[in-house]
Amino acid sequence: GAGVSQSPSNKVTEKGKDVELRCDPISGHTALYWYRQSLGQGLEFLIYFQGNSAPDKSGLPSDRFSAERTGGSVSTLTIQRTQQEDSAVYLCASSLGTTYSYEQYFGPGTRLTVT
Amino acid sequence: GESVGLHLPTLSVQEGDNSIINCAYSNSASDYFIWYKQESGKGPQFIIDIRSNMDKRQGQRVTVLLNKTVKHLSLQIAATQPGDSAVYFCAENRGLDNAGKSTFGDGTTLTVKP
């Protein structure tokens, strides 16, 4: 079946502009996650959505970052007034969100470059 | 603070040999661990997981060992193949309430030489 998809695959933007990154999770997955991965580094947790619960935003690095999840499916990560240090690959993942397994299925990521 | 780290950033092995990738974690409350494989240009892919009530779990050509006493886990890959070349991450979770907040290590780059 279809996996997690993300768009765009690449985004180049000028410093100070806003960007929106989209994530389409696997159908039926109630949990959705956003991570940031800088070159050669591990994954940095950003935000977590689980069903209808309030999202866990504790990983967002600043108030320029926000995310929404509409209808329990598609999610959008918005970065306002982008800075060069925001350049990274932004990964989205989804999971069944059950106690049985926390296995997360990742999308291919969006590579963001801020010039 | 808590952290999940890998002992070596790179590992090079000969095709057909066994590979062992290590990971140390600092949070004794961690109760669930996952190994991911990330190939170039792709998102991480689940390999195998283990819960803290186990010390060993086997999959197809892979084995994960967990030593809670020293807060260490390892991923063993048998008969390593060129397709195993990738970056490997360990990740830890602390209970369902924190299910979304997997803490990832920095990764070990495995290179398989033909």
Short mmCIF file of N, CA, C and O in Angstrom, two decimals, chain B:
data_model
loop_
_atom_site.label_atom_id
_atom_site.label_comp_id
_atom_site.label_asym_id
_atom_site.label_seq_id
_atom_site.Cartn_x
_atom_site.Cartn_y
_atom_site.Cartn_z
N GLY B 1 21.64 15.36 31.05
CA GLY B 1 20.36 15.10 30.43
C GLY B 1 20.38 13.75 29.75
O GLY B 1 21.39 13.05 29.70
N GLU B 2 19.23 13.38 29.22
CA GLU B 2 19.17 12.07 28.59
C GLU B 2 19.79 12.14 27.21
O GLU B 2 19.78 13.16 26.55
N SER B 3 20.28 11.02 26.77
CA SER B 3 20.86 10.97 25.44
C SER B 3 20.92 9.53 25.00
O SER B 3 20.89 8.59 25.79
N VAL B 4 20.95 9.39 23.72
CA VAL B 4 21.15 8.08 23.12
C VAL B 4 22.31 8.23 22.19
O VAL B 4 22.28 9.08 21.31
N GLY B 5 23.32 7.45 22.36
CA GLY B 5 24.51 7.64 21.55
C GLY B 5 25.05 6.34 21.04
O GLY B 5 24.79 5.27 21.57
N LEU B 6 25.76 6.42 19.97
CA LEU B 6 26.40 5.27 19.36
C LEU B 6 27.90 5.35 19.60
O LEU B 6 28.47 6.42 19.64
N HIS B 7 28.51 4.22 19.75
CA HIS B 7 29.92 4.21 20.09
C HIS B 7 30.81 4.68 18.95
O HIS B 7 31.79 5.35 19.17
N LEU B 8 30.46 4.30 17.73
CA LEU B 8 31.30 4.62 16.60
C LEU B 8 30.48 5.25 15.50
O LEU B 8 29.43 4.74 15.16
N PRO B 9 30.95 6.36 14.92
CA PRO B 9 30.18 6.98 13.84
C PRO B 9 30.28 6.23 12.52
O PRO B 9 29.41 6.38 11.67
N THR B 10 31.34 5.46 12.33
CA THR B 10 31.49 4.71 11.08
C THR B 10 31.97 3.30 11.38
O THR B 10 32.67 3.05 12.36
N LEU B 11 31.57 2.40 10.47
CA LEU B 11 31.97 1.01 10.58
C LEU B 11 32.13 0.47 9.18
O LEU B 11 31.22 0.62 8.36
N SER B 12 33.27 -0.15 8.91
CA SER B 12 33.51 -0.74 7.60
C SER B 12 33.75 -2.23 7.76
O SER B 12 34.58 -2.64 8.59
N VAL B 13 33.03 -3.03 7.00
CA VAL B 13 33.16 -4.48 7.10
C VAL B 13 33.26 -5.09 5.71
O VAL B 13 32.85 -4.47 4.71
N GLN B 14 33.78 -6.28 5.66
CA GLN B 14 33.88 -7.01 4.41
C GLN B 14 32.57 -7.75 4.16
O GLN B 14 31.94 -8.26 5.10
N GLU B 15 32.17 -7.79 2.91
CA GLU B 15 30.95 -8.53 2.55
C GLU B 15 31.05 -9.97 3.07
O GLU B 15 32.08 -10.63 2.91
N GLY B 16 30.00 -10.43 3.69
CA GLY B 16 29.97 -11.77 4.23
C GLY B 16 30.31 -11.85 5.71
O GLY B 16 29.95 -12.83 6.39
N ASP B 17 31.00 -10.84 6.22
CA ASP B 17 31.32 -10.81 7.64
C ASP B 17 30.08 -10.39 8.45
O ASP B 17 29.12 -9.86 7.90
N ASN B 18 30.17 -10.60 9.75
CA ASN B 18 29.11 -10.12 10.63
C ASN B 18 29.42 -8.70 11.08
O ASN B 18 30.58 -8.35 11.29
N SER B 19 28.39 -7.88 11.26
CA SER B 19 28.54 -6.50 11.72
C SER B 19 27.90 -6.34 13.08
O SER B 19 26.87 -6.94 13.36
N ILE B 20 28.54 -5.55 13.92
CA ILE B 20 27.97 -5.23 15.22
C ILE B 20 27.99 -3.72 15.40
O ILE B 20 29.04 -3.09 15.35
N ILE B 21 26.81 -3.16 15.57
CA ILE B 21 26.67 -1.72 15.78
C ILE B 21 26.17 -1.51 17.19
O ILE B 21 25.19 -2.14 17.61
N ASN B 22 26.84 -0.64 17.93
CA ASN B 22 26.54 -0.46 19.34
C ASN B 22 25.84 0.87 19.62
O ASN B 22 25.99 1.84 18.89
N CYS B 23 25.12 0.88 20.74
CA CYS B 23 24.40 2.08 21.14
C CYS B 23 24.33 2.11 22.66
O CYS B 23 24.06 1.08 23.28
N ALA B 24 24.59 3.27 23.23
CA ALA B 24 24.47 3.44 24.67
C ALA B 24 23.37 4.45 24.95
O ALA B 24 23.21 5.40 24.21
N TYR B 25 22.61 4.23 25.98
CA TYR B 25 21.57 5.19 26.35
C TYR B 25 21.75 5.54 27.82
O TYR B 25 22.39 4.81 28.58
N SER B 26 21.22 6.67 28.20
CA SER B 26 21.47 7.14 29.56
C SER B 26 20.23 7.11 30.46
O SER B 26 20.37 7.18 31.68
N ASN B 27 19.04 7.00 29.86
CA ASN B 27 17.83 7.07 30.67
C ASN B 27 17.38 5.68 31.11
O ASN B 27 16.95 4.88 30.29
N SER B 28 17.48 5.40 32.38
CA SER B 28 17.12 4.07 32.88
C SER B 28 15.62 3.81 32.78
O SER B 28 15.18 2.68 32.92
N ALA B 29 14.83 4.85 32.54
CA ALA B 29 13.38 4.68 32.40
C ALA B 29 12.99 4.24 31.00
O ALA B 29 11.82 3.91 30.75
N SER B 30 13.93 4.22 30.09
CA SER B 30 13.63 3.78 28.72
C SER B 30 13.15 2.34 28.74
O SER B 30 13.77 1.48 29.37
N ASP B 31 12.05 2.07 28.04
CA ASP B 31 11.51 0.72 28.08
C ASP B 31 11.26 0.11 26.71
O ASP B 31 10.74 -1.00 26.60
N TYR B 32 11.64 0.82 25.68
CA TYR B 32 11.40 0.30 24.33
C TYR B 32 12.46 0.90 23.41
O TYR B 32 12.68 2.10 23.41
N PHE B 33 13.06 0.05 22.62
CA PHE B 33 14.18 0.47 21.77
C PHE B 33 13.95 -0.02 20.35
O PHE B 33 13.41 -1.11 20.13
N ILE B 34 14.38 0.79 19.41
CA ILE B 34 14.17 0.48 18.00
C ILE B 34 15.46 0.75 17.25
O ILE B 34 16.17 1.71 17.54
N TRP B 35 15.75 -0.08 16.28
CA TRP B 35 16.83 0.18 15.34
C TRP B 35 16.21 0.53 13.99
O TRP B 35 15.31 -0.15 13.51
N TYR B 36 16.74 1.61 13.40
CA TYR B 36 16.32 2.04 12.08
C TYR B 36 17.51 2.04 11.13
O TYR B 36 18.65 2.26 11.53
N LYS B 37 17.20 1.83 9.86
CA LYS B 37 18.20 1.89 8.80
C LYS B 37 17.82 3.02 7.87
O LYS B 37 16.66 3.13 7.47
N GLN B 38 18.77 3.87 7.53
CA GLN B 38 18.48 4.97 6.62
C GLN B 38 19.45 4.95 5.46
O GLN B 38 20.66 5.15 5.63
N GLU B 39 18.90 4.71 4.28
CA GLU B 39 19.69 4.75 3.07
C GLU B 39 19.72 6.17 2.54
O GLU B 39 18.84 6.99 2.85
N SER B 40 20.70 6.45 1.73
CA SER B 40 20.90 7.80 1.22
C SER B 40 19.65 8.33 0.52
O SER B 40 19.10 7.66 -0.36
N GLY B 41 19.21 9.50 0.91
CA GLY B 41 18.07 10.14 0.26
C GLY B 41 16.72 9.59 0.67
O GLY B 41 15.69 9.97 0.09
N LYS B 42 16.69 8.72 1.66
CA LYS B 42 15.42 8.14 2.09
C LYS B 42 15.20 8.38 3.58
O LYS B 42 16.12 8.72 4.31
N GLY B 43 13.96 8.19 4.01
CA GLY B 43 13.67 8.26 5.42
C GLY B 43 14.10 6.99 6.13
O GLY B 43 14.31 5.96 5.49
N PRO B 44 14.25 7.04 7.45
CA PRO B 44 14.61 5.83 8.19
C PRO B 44 13.58 4.72 8.02
O PRO B 44 12.40 4.98 7.86
N GLN B 45 14.06 3.50 8.08
CA GLN B 45 13.19 2.34 7.93
C GLN B 45 13.38 1.43 9.14
O GLN B 45 14.51 1.12 9.53
N PHE B 46 12.28 1.02 9.73
CA PHE B 46 12.30 0.13 10.89
C PHE B 46 13.01 -1.18 10.57
O PHE B 46 12.78 -1.78 9.52
N ILE B 47 13.90 -1.61 11.49
CA ILE B 47 14.56 -2.90 11.32
C ILE B 47 14.04 -3.89 12.35
O ILE B 47 13.53 -4.96 12.01
N ILE B 48 14.18 -3.54 13.61
CA ILE B 48 13.82 -4.44 14.68
C ILE B 48 13.66 -3.64 15.97
O ILE B 48 14.25 -2.57 16.12
N ASP B 49 12.83 -4.15 16.86
CA ASP B 49 12.62 -3.47 18.13
C ASP B 49 12.78 -4.47 19.28
O ASP B 49 12.82 -5.68 19.09
N ILE B 50 12.89 -3.93 20.48
CA ILE B 50 12.99 -4.77 21.66
C ILE B 50 12.45 -4.01 22.86
O ILE B 50 12.68 -2.80 22.99
N ARG B 51 11.74 -4.72 23.72
CA ARG B 51 11.21 -4.12 24.94
C ARG B 51 12.16 -4.41 26.09
O ARG B 51 12.95 -5.34 26.04
N SER B 52 12.04 -3.62 27.13
CA SER B 52 13.00 -3.71 28.22
C SER B 52 12.86 -4.99 29.03
O SER B 52 13.74 -5.31 29.84
N ASN B 53 11.77 -5.75 28.82
CA ASN B 53 11.63 -7.02 29.53
C ASN B 53 12.30 -8.18 28.79
O ASN B 53 12.16 -9.34 29.17
N MET B 54 13.01 -7.84 27.72
CA MET B 54 13.73 -8.84 26.95
C MET B 54 15.20 -8.44 26.91
O MET B 54 15.55 -7.26 27.09
N ASP B 55 16.06 -9.42 26.64
CA ASP B 55 17.48 -9.07 26.46
C ASP B 55 18.00 -9.46 25.08
O ASP B 55 19.12 -9.11 24.71
N LYS B 56 17.14 -10.13 24.31
CA LYS B 56 17.56 -10.52 22.97
C LYS B 56 16.33 -10.70 22.09
O LYS B 56 15.30 -11.23 22.55
N ARG B 57 16.46 -10.29 20.85
CA ARG B 57 15.40 -10.52 19.88
C ARG B 57 16.04 -10.71 18.52
O ARG B 57 16.95 -9.98 18.15
N GLN B 58 15.51 -11.69 17.80
CA GLN B 58 16.10 -12.01 16.50
C GLN B 58 15.11 -11.76 15.39
O GLN B 58 13.91 -12.02 15.52
N GLY B 59 15.66 -11.27 14.27
CA GLY B 59 14.87 -11.13 13.07
C GLY B 59 15.59 -11.86 11.95
O GLY B 59 16.43 -12.74 12.20
N GLN B 60 15.28 -11.46 10.75
CA GLN B 60 15.95 -12.09 9.61
C GLN B 60 17.34 -11.47 9.45
O GLN B 60 17.48 -10.31 9.12
N ARG B 61 18.35 -12.20 9.73
CA ARG B 61 19.76 -11.80 9.67
C ARG B 61 20.15 -10.74 10.69
O ARG B 61 21.29 -10.29 10.73
N VAL B 62 19.22 -10.28 11.49
CA VAL B 62 19.55 -9.27 12.49
C VAL B 62 19.16 -9.77 13.88
O VAL B 62 18.20 -10.49 14.05
N THR B 63 19.96 -9.34 14.84
CA THR B 63 19.72 -9.64 16.24
C THR B 63 19.96 -8.38 17.05
O THR B 63 20.96 -7.69 16.82
N VAL B 64 19.08 -8.08 17.97
CA VAL B 64 19.28 -6.95 18.87
C VAL B 64 19.49 -7.51 20.27
O VAL B 64 18.76 -8.40 20.71
N LEU B 65 20.51 -7.01 20.93
CA LEU B 65 20.82 -7.39 22.30
C LEU B 65 20.67 -6.17 23.20
O LEU B 65 21.11 -5.08 22.83
N LEU B 66 20.05 -6.37 24.33
CA LEU B 66 19.84 -5.28 25.28
C LEU B 66 20.44 -5.65 26.62
O LEU B 66 20.12 -6.70 27.18
N ASN B 67 21.31 -4.80 27.13
CA ASN B 67 21.91 -4.99 28.45
C ASN B 67 21.50 -3.80 29.30
O ASN B 67 22.09 -2.72 29.21
N LYS B 68 20.48 -4.01 30.12
CA LYS B 68 19.94 -2.90 30.91
C LYS B 68 20.87 -2.50 32.04
O LYS B 68 20.83 -1.37 32.51
N THR B 69 21.70 -3.43 32.46
CA THR B 69 22.61 -3.14 33.57
C THR B 69 23.58 -2.01 33.20
O THR B 69 23.83 -1.11 34.00
N VAL B 70 24.08 -2.07 31.97
CA VAL B 70 25.02 -1.04 31.53
C VAL B 70 24.39 -0.11 30.51
O VAL B 70 25.09 0.71 29.90
N LYS B 71 23.09 -0.22 30.32
CA LYS B 71 22.34 0.65 29.39
C LYS B 71 22.97 0.64 28.00
O LYS B 71 23.39 1.68 27.46
N HIS B 72 23.00 -0.55 27.44
CA HIS B 72 23.67 -0.71 26.16
C HIS B 72 22.83 -1.64 25.29
O HIS B 72 22.30 -2.65 25.76
N LEU B 73 22.73 -1.30 24.03
CA LEU B 73 22.13 -2.23 23.09
C LEU B 73 22.97 -2.30 21.83
O LEU B 73 23.74 -1.37 21.53
N SER B 74 22.84 -3.41 21.15
CA SER B 74 23.61 -3.60 19.93
C SER B 74 22.74 -4.23 18.86
O SER B 74 21.75 -4.91 19.14
N LEU B 75 23.16 -3.97 17.64
CA LEU B 75 22.51 -4.57 16.47
C LEU B 75 23.54 -5.42 15.77
O LEU B 75 24.61 -4.92 15.41
N GLN B 76 23.23 -6.68 15.62
CA GLN B 76 24.13 -7.58 14.93
C GLN B 76 23.52 -7.94 13.59
O GLN B 76 22.36 -8.35 13.53
N ILE B 77 24.30 -7.80 12.53
CA ILE B 77 23.86 -8.17 11.19
C ILE B 77 24.73 -9.33 10.73
O ILE B 77 25.96 -9.22 10.67
N ALA B 78 24.10 -10.44 10.42
CA ALA B 78 24.84 -11.62 9.98
C ALA B 78 25.06 -11.57 8.47
O ALA B 78 24.21 -11.08 7.72
N ALA B 79 26.23 -12.07 8.06
CA ALA B 79 26.55 -12.17 6.63
C ALA B 79 26.22 -10.87 5.90
O ALA B 79 25.38 -10.83 5.00
N THR B 80 26.90 -9.81 6.32
CA THR B 80 26.60 -8.47 5.81
C THR B 80 26.71 -8.41 4.30
O THR B 80 27.65 -8.95 3.70
N GLN B 81 25.76 -7.74 3.69
CA GLN B 81 25.69 -7.63 2.24
C GLN B 81 25.85 -6.16 1.81
O GLN B 81 25.59 -5.25 2.61
N PRO B 82 26.22 -5.92 0.57
CA PRO B 82 26.36 -4.52 0.12
C PRO B 82 25.10 -3.70 0.34
O PRO B 82 25.17 -2.50 0.62
N GLY B 83 23.95 -4.33 0.23
CA GLY B 83 22.68 -3.63 0.46
C GLY B 83 22.47 -3.20 1.89
O GLY B 83 21.55 -2.43 2.18
N ASP B 84 23.31 -3.67 2.77
CA ASP B 84 23.21 -3.26 4.18
C ASP B 84 23.91 -1.94 4.42
O ASP B 84 23.78 -1.37 5.51
N SER B 85 24.65 -1.45 3.45
CA SER B 85 25.33 -0.16 3.59
C SER B 85 24.31 0.94 3.80
O SER B 85 23.43 1.14 2.96
N ALA B 86 24.41 1.63 4.90
CA ALA B 86 23.44 2.66 5.26
C ALA B 86 23.87 3.28 6.58
O ALA B 86 24.88 2.89 7.17
N VAL B 87 23.07 4.23 7.05
CA VAL B 87 23.25 4.78 8.40
C VAL B 87 22.25 4.09 9.31
O VAL B 87 21.07 3.97 8.98
N TYR B 88 22.73 3.63 10.45
CA TYR B 88 21.88 2.92 11.40
C TYR B 88 21.70 3.77 12.67
O TYR B 88 22.67 4.25 13.24
N PHE B 89 20.44 3.93 13.05
CA PHE B 89 20.10 4.71 14.24
C PHE B 89 19.44 3.81 15.28
O PHE B 89 18.60 2.98 14.95
N CYS B 90 19.82 4.01 16.53
CA CYS B 90 19.03 3.44 17.60
C CYS B 90 18.13 4.54 18.15
O CYS B 90 18.45 5.73 18.07
N ALA B 91 17.00 4.15 18.68
CA ALA B 91 16.05 5.10 19.25
C ALA B 91 15.43 4.49 20.48
O ALA B 91 15.26 3.27 20.57
N GLU B 92 15.12 5.35 21.46
CA GLU B 92 14.51 4.85 22.69
C GLU B 92 13.21 5.59 22.96
O GLU B 92 13.05 6.74 22.58
N ASN B 93 12.30 4.87 23.61
CA ASN B 93 11.02 5.44 24.04
C ASN B 93 10.82 5.14 25.51
O ASN B 93 11.32 4.13 26.02
N ARG B 94 10.06 6.01 26.14
CA ARG B 94 9.79 5.83 27.56
C ARG B 94 8.29 5.80 27.80
O ARG B 94 7.71 6.77 28.23
N GLY B 95 7.67 4.67 27.48
CA GLY B 95 6.27 4.49 27.83
C GLY B 95 5.32 5.09 26.80
O GLY B 95 5.70 5.92 25.98
N LEU B 96 4.07 4.67 26.87
CA LEU B 96 3.09 5.09 25.88
C LEU B 96 2.87 6.61 25.89
O LEU B 96 2.68 7.23 24.86
N ASP B 97 2.91 7.23 27.05
CA ASP B 97 2.70 8.66 27.12
C ASP B 97 3.74 9.43 26.32
O ASP B 97 3.50 10.55 25.91
N ASN B 98 4.88 8.82 26.15
CA ASN B 98 5.94 9.49 25.40
C ASN B 98 6.20 8.78 24.08
O ASN B 98 7.29 8.86 23.54
N ALA B 99 5.18 8.06 23.59
CA ALA B 99 5.39 7.21 22.43
C ALA B 99 5.90 7.98 21.24
O ALA B 99 6.63 7.45 20.42
N GLY B 100 5.51 9.24 21.12
CA GLY B 100 5.93 10.00 19.95
C GLY B 100 7.28 10.63 20.10
O GLY B 100 7.82 11.17 19.15
N LYS B 101 7.85 10.58 21.26
CA LYS B 101 9.08 11.30 21.49
C LYS B 101 10.27 10.37 21.52
O LYS B 101 11.02 10.31 22.47
N SER B 102 10.41 9.63 20.44
CA SER B 102 11.58 8.78 20.32
C SER B 102 12.82 9.66 20.33
O SER B 102 12.88 10.66 19.64
N THR B 103 13.80 9.25 21.10
CA THR B 103 15.09 9.94 21.11
C THR B 103 16.05 9.13 20.27
O THR B 103 16.28 7.95 20.55
N PHE B 104 16.60 9.76 19.25
CA PHE B 104 17.48 9.08 18.32
C PHE B 104 18.93 9.40 18.61
O PHE B 104 19.27 10.52 18.99
N GLY B 105 19.78 8.40 18.38
CA GLY B 105 21.21 8.65 18.41
C GLY B 105 21.65 9.29 17.10
O GLY B 105 20.84 9.50 16.19
N ASP B 106 22.94 9.61 17.01
CA ASP B 106 23.45 10.30 15.83
C ASP B 106 23.68 9.38 14.64
O ASP B 106 23.88 9.85 13.53
N GLY B 107 23.70 8.09 14.83
CA GLY B 107 23.83 7.18 13.71
C GLY B 107 25.24 6.64 13.51
O GLY B 107 26.23 7.31 13.80
N THR B 108 25.30 5.43 13.01
CA THR B 108 26.55 4.80 12.59
C THR B 108 26.45 4.50 11.12
O THR B 108 25.49 3.87 10.67
N THR B 109 27.43 4.95 10.36
CA THR B 109 27.45 4.68 8.93
C THR B 109 28.17 3.37 8.67
O THR B 109 29.36 3.24 8.97
N LEU B 110 27.43 2.42 8.15
CA LEU B 110 27.98 1.10 7.83
C LEU B 110 28.34 1.05 6.36
O LEU B 110 27.49 1.30 5.50
N THR B 111 29.58 0.71 6.07
CA THR B 111 30.04 0.55 4.69
C THR B 111 30.47 -0.90 4.51
O THR B 111 31.28 -1.42 5.28
N VAL B 112 29.91 -1.54 3.51
CA VAL B 112 30.22 -2.94 3.23
C VAL B 112 31.11 -3.00 2.00
O VAL B 112 30.72 -2.56 0.92
N LYS B 113 32.28 -3.54 2.17
CA LYS B 113 33.24 -3.63 1.08
C LYS B 113 33.09 -4.96 0.37
O LYS B 113 33.00 -6.00 1.01
N PRO B 114 33.01 -4.92 -0.97
CA PRO B 114 32.83 -6.18 -1.73
C PRO B 114 34.08 -7.05 -1.72
O PRO B 114 35.16 -6.60 -1.43
#
